[in-house]
Coordinates of C-alpha atoms in Angstrom, one line a residue:
X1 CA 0.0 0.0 0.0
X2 CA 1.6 3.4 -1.0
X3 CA 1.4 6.1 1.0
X4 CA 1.8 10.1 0.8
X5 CA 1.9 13.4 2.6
X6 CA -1.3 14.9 3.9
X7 CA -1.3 18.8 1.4
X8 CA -3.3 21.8 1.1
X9 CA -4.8 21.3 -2.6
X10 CA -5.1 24.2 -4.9
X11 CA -8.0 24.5 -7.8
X12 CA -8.5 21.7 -10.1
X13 CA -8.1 24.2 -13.1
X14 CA -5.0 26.4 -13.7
X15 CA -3.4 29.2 -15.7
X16 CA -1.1 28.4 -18.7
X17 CA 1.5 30.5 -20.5
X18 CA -0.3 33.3 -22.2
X19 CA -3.4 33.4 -20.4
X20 CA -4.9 30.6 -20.9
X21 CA -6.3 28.1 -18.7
X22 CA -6.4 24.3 -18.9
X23 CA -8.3 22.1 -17.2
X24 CA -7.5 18.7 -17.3
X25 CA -9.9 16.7 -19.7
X26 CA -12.3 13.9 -19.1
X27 CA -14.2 11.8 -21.2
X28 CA -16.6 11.2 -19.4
X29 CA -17.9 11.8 -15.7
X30 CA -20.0 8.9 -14.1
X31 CA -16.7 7.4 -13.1
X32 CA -14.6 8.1 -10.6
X33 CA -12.2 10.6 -11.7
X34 CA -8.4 9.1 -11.1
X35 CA -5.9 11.9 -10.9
X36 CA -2.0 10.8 -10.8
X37 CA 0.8 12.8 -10.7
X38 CA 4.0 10.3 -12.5
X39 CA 7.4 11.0 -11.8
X40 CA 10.3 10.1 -14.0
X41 CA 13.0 9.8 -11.2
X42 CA 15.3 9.4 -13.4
X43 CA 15.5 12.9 -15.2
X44 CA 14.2 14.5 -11.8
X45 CA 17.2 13.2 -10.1
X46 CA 19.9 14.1 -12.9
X47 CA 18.5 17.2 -13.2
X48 CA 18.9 17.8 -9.4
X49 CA 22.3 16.4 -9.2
X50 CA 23.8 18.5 -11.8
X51 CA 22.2 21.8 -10.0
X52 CA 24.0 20.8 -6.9
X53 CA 27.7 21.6 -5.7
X54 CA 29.8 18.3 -6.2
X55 CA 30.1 17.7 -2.2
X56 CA 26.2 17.1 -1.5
X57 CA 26.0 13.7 -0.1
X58 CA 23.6 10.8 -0.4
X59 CA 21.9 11.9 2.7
X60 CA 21.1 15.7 1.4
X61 CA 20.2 14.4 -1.8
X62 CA 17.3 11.8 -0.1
X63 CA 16.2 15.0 2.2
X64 CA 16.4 17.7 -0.8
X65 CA 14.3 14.9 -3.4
X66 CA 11.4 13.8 -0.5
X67 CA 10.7 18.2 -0.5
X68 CA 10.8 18.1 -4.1
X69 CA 8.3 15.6 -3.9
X70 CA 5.9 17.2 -1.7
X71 CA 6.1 20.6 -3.2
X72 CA 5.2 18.7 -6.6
X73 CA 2.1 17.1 -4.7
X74 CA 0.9 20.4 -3.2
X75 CA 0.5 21.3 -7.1
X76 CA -2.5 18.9 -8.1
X77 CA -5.7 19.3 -6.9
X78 CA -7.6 16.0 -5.5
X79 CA -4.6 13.6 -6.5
X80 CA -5.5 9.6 -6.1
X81 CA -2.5 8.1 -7.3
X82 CA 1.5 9.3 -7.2
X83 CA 4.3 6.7 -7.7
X84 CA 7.8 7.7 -8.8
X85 CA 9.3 5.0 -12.2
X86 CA 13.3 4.9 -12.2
X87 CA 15.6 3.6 -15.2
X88 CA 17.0 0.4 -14.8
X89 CA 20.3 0.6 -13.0
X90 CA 21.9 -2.2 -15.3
X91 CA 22.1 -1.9 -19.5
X92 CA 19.2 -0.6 -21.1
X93 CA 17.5 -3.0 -23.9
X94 CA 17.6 -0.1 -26.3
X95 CA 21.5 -0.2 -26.2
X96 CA 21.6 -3.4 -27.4
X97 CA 19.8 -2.0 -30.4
X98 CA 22.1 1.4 -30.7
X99 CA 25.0 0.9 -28.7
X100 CA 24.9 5.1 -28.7
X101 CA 22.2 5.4 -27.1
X102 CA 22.5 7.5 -23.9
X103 CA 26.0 6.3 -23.4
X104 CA 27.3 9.1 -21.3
X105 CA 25.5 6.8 -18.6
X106 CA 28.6 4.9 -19.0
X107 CA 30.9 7.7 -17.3
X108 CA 28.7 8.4 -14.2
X109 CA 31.1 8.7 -11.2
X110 CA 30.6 6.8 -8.3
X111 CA 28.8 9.8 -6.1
X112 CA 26.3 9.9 -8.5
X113 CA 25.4 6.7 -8.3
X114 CA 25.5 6.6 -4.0
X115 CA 23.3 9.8 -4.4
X116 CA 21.2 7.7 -7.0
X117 CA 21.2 4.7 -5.0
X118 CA 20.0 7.2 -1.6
X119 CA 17.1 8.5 -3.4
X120 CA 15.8 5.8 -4.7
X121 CA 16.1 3.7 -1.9
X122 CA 14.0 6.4 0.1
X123 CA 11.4 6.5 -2.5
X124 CA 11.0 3.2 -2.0
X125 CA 10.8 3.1 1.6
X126 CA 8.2 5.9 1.2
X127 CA 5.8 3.9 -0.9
X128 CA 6.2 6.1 -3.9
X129 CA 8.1 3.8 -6.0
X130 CA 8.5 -0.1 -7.5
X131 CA 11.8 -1.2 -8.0
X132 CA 13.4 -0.1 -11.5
X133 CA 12.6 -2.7 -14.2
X134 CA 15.6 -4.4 -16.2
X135 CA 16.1 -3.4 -19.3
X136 CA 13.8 -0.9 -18.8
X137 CA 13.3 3.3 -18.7
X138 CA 11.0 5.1 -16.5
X139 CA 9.3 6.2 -19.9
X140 CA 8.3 3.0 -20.4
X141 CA 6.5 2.5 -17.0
X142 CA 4.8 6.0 -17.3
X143 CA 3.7 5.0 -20.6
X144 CA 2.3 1.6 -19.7
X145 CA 0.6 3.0 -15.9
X146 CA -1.0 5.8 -18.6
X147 CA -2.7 2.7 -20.3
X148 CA -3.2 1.2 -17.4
X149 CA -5.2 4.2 -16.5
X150 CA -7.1 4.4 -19.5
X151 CA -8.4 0.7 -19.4
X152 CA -9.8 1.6 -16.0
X153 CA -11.9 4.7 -16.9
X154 CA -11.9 7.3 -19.4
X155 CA -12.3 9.7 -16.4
X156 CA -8.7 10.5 -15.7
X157 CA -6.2 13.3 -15.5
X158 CA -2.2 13.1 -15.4
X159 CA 0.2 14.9 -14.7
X160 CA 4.0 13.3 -16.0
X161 CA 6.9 14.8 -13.8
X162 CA 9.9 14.8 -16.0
X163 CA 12.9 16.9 -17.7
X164 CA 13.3 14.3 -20.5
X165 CA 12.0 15.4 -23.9
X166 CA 11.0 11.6 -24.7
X167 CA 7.8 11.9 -22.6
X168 CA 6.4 14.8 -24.7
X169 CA 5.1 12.8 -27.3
X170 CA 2.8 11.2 -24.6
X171 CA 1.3 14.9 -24.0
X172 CA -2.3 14.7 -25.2
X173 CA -5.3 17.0 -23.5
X174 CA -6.1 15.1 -20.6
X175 CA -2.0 14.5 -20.2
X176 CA 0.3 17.3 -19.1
X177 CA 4.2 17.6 -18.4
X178 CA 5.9 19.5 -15.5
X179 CA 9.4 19.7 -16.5
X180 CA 10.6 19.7 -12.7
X181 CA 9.0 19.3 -9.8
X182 CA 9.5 22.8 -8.8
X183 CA 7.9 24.1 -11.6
X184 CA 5.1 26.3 -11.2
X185 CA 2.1 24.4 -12.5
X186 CA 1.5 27.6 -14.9
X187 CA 4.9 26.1 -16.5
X188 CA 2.6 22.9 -17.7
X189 CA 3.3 21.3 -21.1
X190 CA 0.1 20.6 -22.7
X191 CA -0.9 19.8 -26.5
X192 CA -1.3 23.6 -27.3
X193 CA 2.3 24.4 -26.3
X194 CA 4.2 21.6 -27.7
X195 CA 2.4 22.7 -31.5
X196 CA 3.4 26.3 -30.5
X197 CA 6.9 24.8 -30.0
X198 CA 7.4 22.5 -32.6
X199 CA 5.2 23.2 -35.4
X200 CA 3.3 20.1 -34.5
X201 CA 1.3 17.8 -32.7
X202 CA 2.5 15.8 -29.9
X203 CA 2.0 12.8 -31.6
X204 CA 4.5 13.6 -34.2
X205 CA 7.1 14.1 -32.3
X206 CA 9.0 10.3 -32.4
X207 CA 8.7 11.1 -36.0
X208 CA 10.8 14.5 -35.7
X209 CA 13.4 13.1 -33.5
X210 CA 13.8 10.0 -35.8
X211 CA 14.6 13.1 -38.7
X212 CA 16.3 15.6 -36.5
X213 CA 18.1 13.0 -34.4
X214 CA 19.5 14.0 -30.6
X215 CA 23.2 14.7 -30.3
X216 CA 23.0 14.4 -26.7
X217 CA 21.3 11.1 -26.4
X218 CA 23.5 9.3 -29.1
X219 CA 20.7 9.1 -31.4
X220 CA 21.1 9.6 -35.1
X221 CA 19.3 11.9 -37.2
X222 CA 18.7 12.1 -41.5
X223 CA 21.9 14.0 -43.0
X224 CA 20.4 17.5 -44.0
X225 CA 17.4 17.6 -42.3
X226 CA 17.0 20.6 -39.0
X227 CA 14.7 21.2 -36.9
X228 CA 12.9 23.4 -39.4
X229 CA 13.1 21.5 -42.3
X230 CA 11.9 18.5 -40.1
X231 CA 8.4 20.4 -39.3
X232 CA 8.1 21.1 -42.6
X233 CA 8.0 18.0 -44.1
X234 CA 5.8 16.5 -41.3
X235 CA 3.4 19.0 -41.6
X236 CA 3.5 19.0 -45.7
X237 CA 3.2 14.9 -45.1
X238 CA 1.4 14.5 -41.7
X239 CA 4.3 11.5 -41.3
X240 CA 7.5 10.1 -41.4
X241 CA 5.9 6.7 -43.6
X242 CA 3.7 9.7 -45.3
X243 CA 7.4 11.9 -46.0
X244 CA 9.1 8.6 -47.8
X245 CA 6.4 7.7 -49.4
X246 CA 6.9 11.1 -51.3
X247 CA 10.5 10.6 -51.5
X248 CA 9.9 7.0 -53.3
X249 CA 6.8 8.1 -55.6
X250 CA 7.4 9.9 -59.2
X251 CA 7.6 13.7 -59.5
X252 CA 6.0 14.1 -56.2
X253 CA 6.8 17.5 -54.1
X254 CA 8.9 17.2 -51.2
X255 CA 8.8 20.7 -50.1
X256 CA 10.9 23.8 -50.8
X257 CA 14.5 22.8 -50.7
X258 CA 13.9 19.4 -51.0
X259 CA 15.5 18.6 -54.5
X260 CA 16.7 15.3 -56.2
X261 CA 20.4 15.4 -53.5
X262 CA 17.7 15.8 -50.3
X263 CA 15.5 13.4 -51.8
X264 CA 18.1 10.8 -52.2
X265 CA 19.4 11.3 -48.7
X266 CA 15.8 10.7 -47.6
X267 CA 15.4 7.0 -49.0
X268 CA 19.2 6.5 -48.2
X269 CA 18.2 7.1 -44.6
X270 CA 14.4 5.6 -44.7
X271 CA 15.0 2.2 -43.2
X272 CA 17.2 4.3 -40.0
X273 CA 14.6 6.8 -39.6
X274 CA 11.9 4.4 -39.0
X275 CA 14.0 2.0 -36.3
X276 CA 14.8 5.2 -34.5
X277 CA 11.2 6.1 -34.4
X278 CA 10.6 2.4 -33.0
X279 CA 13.6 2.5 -31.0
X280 CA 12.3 5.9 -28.9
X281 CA 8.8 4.7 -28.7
X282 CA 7.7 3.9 -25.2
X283 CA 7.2 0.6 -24.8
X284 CA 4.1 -1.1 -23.1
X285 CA 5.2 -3.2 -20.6
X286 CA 2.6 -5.9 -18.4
X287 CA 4.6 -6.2 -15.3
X288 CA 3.5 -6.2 -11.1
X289 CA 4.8 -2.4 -11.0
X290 CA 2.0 -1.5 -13.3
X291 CA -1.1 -4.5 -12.9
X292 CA -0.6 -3.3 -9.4
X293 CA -0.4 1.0 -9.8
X294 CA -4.1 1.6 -8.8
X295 CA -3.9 -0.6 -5.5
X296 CA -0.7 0.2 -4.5
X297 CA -0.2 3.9 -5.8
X298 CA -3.3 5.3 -4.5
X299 CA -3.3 8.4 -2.3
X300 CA -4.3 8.1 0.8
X301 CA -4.1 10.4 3.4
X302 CA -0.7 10.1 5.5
X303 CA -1.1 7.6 8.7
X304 CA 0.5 6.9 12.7
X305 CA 2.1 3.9 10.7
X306 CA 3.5 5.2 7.6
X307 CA 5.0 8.4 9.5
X308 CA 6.9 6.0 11.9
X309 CA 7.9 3.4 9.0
X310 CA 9.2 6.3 7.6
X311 CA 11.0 7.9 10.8
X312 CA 12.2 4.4 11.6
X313 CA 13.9 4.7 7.5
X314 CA 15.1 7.7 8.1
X315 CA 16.9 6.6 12.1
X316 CA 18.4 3.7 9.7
X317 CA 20.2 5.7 6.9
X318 CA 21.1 8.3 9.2
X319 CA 18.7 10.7 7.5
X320 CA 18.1 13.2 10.9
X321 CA 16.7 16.1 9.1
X322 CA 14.7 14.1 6.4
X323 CA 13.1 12.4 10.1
X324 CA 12.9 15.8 11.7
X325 CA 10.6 16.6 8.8
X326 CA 8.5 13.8 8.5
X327 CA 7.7 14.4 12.5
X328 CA 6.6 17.6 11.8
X329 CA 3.9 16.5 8.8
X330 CA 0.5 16.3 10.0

């Protein structure tokens, strides 16, 4: 059974950049609306270990990411479920299929990985999180407890807690990103914002990042084709399949700047394009971490037990002001 922090809620609808104002969507209202917040602990913790100064121990780290949490709970109103996914600690499946892929993970030092080990141990011990699962990224779990979700009622709002790009293509109206958990909820990534961004719809995204290709995460992109050039075709062709299927048929127009030399890089490139697209795809997974996410994820209000469960955690890893802190939530 998870548990959280008891939290003053604010309103269920908020203001976006611009002026406008989301509220999350539902299909339909007879159920029982389920509202989770999903954290990628992965990207929350990078992000917070490379904004840190290099001597912050395991310890601050574990206090510093349980305050993150709860100021990222305080955000969404009427929350039922809240479970932080990790990466898996071992070799991710997708490097076996691009040996590039996200390889700086192969230089982490050793306190990053006794911070990492800290913080996810305390998630853990704070019923927010299931163990990491091999092979796998947190993408993948967020992905698959969003389906999860979905086969349970259409009645649902979500809010994905992440600084990784990858989960933007999962951003659909009823499905929002906060890239950090101290973001402002005002900073919310929603459908509208990722076509101001981009050019295009969330759900086109794998299909730029299989063209544009990501320096940083090893991935490879088509020779000649930027970000710009990228929207344009998609939104000429709606697709990647739709842009090659262009580039193979007789006289038909690519786009401006798009002669016979980008044309023939194109289909040179078709068959890479479309096993990146497959390669950064979340991937549904059927596993006990998600059958089990609305039993064990739910939010119920903080109890006598879980506050000394989590004080007794806290005596164990030496943790004194994480346990001062959890004494003082009521």
């Amino acid at each position: 059974m998870a548990h959280a922090l008891r939290m003053a809620w604010l309103n269920r609808s908020f203001k976006l950049g611009g002026g406008r104002r989301a509220t999350f969507a539902t299909a339909s209202s007879r159920a029982k609306p389920i509202k989770a917040i999903l954290v990628d602990g992965t990207s929350t913790f990078s992000g917070a270990f490379h904004q840190s100064p290099p001597e912050t121990t395991p310890e601050v780290s574990a206090e510093r990411f349980v305050q993150d949490m709860v100021s990222l709970q305080r955000k969404v109103p009427d929350c039922t479920h809240f479970c932080v996914f990790w990466d898996s600690n071992e070799k991710l499946d997708r490097r076996e299929e691009l040996p590039s892929y996200k390889a700086y993970r192969d230089s982490y030092e050793d306190n990053f990985r006794a911070r990492r080990e800290m913080v996810q141990a305390t998630s853990r011990a704070f019923g927010w999180a299931p163990p990491p699962l091999e092979g796998h990224e947190a993408d993948d779990l967020i992905f698959s407890a969003i389906e999860a979700i979905r086969k349970k009622t259409q009645n649902y709002s979500v809010v994905i807690c992440s600084r990784d790009k990858d989960v933007y293509s999962m951003v659909e109206p009823a499905v929002n990103v906060l890239p950090g958990p101290t973001s402002e909820i005002e900073e919310a990534i929603d459908d509208v914002s990722i076509q101001d961004k981009f050019g295009i719809a969330p759900s086109l995204l794998l299909d730029y990042r299989a063209l544009v290709g990501d320096t940083v995460d090893g991935v490879p992109g088509v020779p000649g084709v930027g970000p710009k050039r990228a929207t344009t075709l998609l939104q000429l062709h709606g697709s990647l399949q739709g842009i090659f299927e262009c580039a193979a048929g007789e006289g038909g127009d690519l786009g401006p700047g798009m002669g016979k030399s980008a044309r023939s890089k194109l289909l040179e490139h078709q068959e890479q394009a479309l096993k990146i697209r497959a390669l950064l795809a979340p991937r549904l997974v059927s596993v006990p971490q998600v059958k089990k996410f609305h039993t064990e994820f739910s939010f119920p209000r903080p109890s006598k037990k879980w506050k000394n469960e989590a004080e007794q955690f806290c005596k164990k890893e030496g943790l004194v002001t994480l346990g001062d802190y959890i004494k003082q939530i009521e």
